[in-house]
Phi, psi and omega in degrees: 000335190287337179283356187292138177293150189234119174242152170255154176223136189293143180300168180210144176310331173304323177292353186312314180283316157310329180258004166282310206286303191310323182243056190248000161283106197320325183294342171291350178242025169307310184277331196249015188054195194100186176209158195290149175274152180270177174316295188303316181298310181284353175294295210289343180271327165322291180317297193309315169326299177287021121329327203049015177168184174266151174322327168276359168084359164337307194201155176245118177273137166267118186204116191245141176254136189268139190236173169196142181084174184282326182284357162078027194292132172263131188238005173160201193208150170242158179205145182218148182231114167228137183293166186318319192280357188054016187287333188237157176207124172265121190251162181215172175193125175230128161267136188294155191296331180286339184268357200275155168097355210233356146108001181303299200309288172291351180283307176317320178279336172307286201310320187293299191299294176333312177281333181296307178290337143333312175278017190079345183317126193252301172243165168231160197216133161210146181241127178199167184312148183282355180243015196276112173278323187285329180282319183301321189278336178276326166312306182296305191302335177287357191098341185295146170235165184286156172241161165293000186273124188220118181246139181042041176081007179239138148313127171260139159251150174221162169213189196227127172268339171312000000 
């Protein structure tokens, strides 16, 4: 499976049914809280996310589905929020439970940061639970370092793309 191509494609409302399955395992919410979303919940969320950001254009949001293989099977998502100046981006990634441990999150995060670099983003920021070792390893591979800043129980990691 590691040789399967990992790609990103822009999220669309039609992804809700497939992503409800991808995001259905309760263990995904161990560090973030919440519970698996329904297809209807995701449809409502994806309508909002497809707007790309607030009407005042104070920030831009990128939401991509992570796919693998020739059949482009959805296995998770990556996100980036960029302020209006687009010099920094807050990033996140989630891979569905059946596909964890196969390197997809790391490869997807690299694709996301490559895209951000081409957009002129200089700094990346991520927040995740201090016990989430898999996300720590991905952040380190992206060249990010842990800070002593904690927001809502999540540690801030930062890195530079230049």
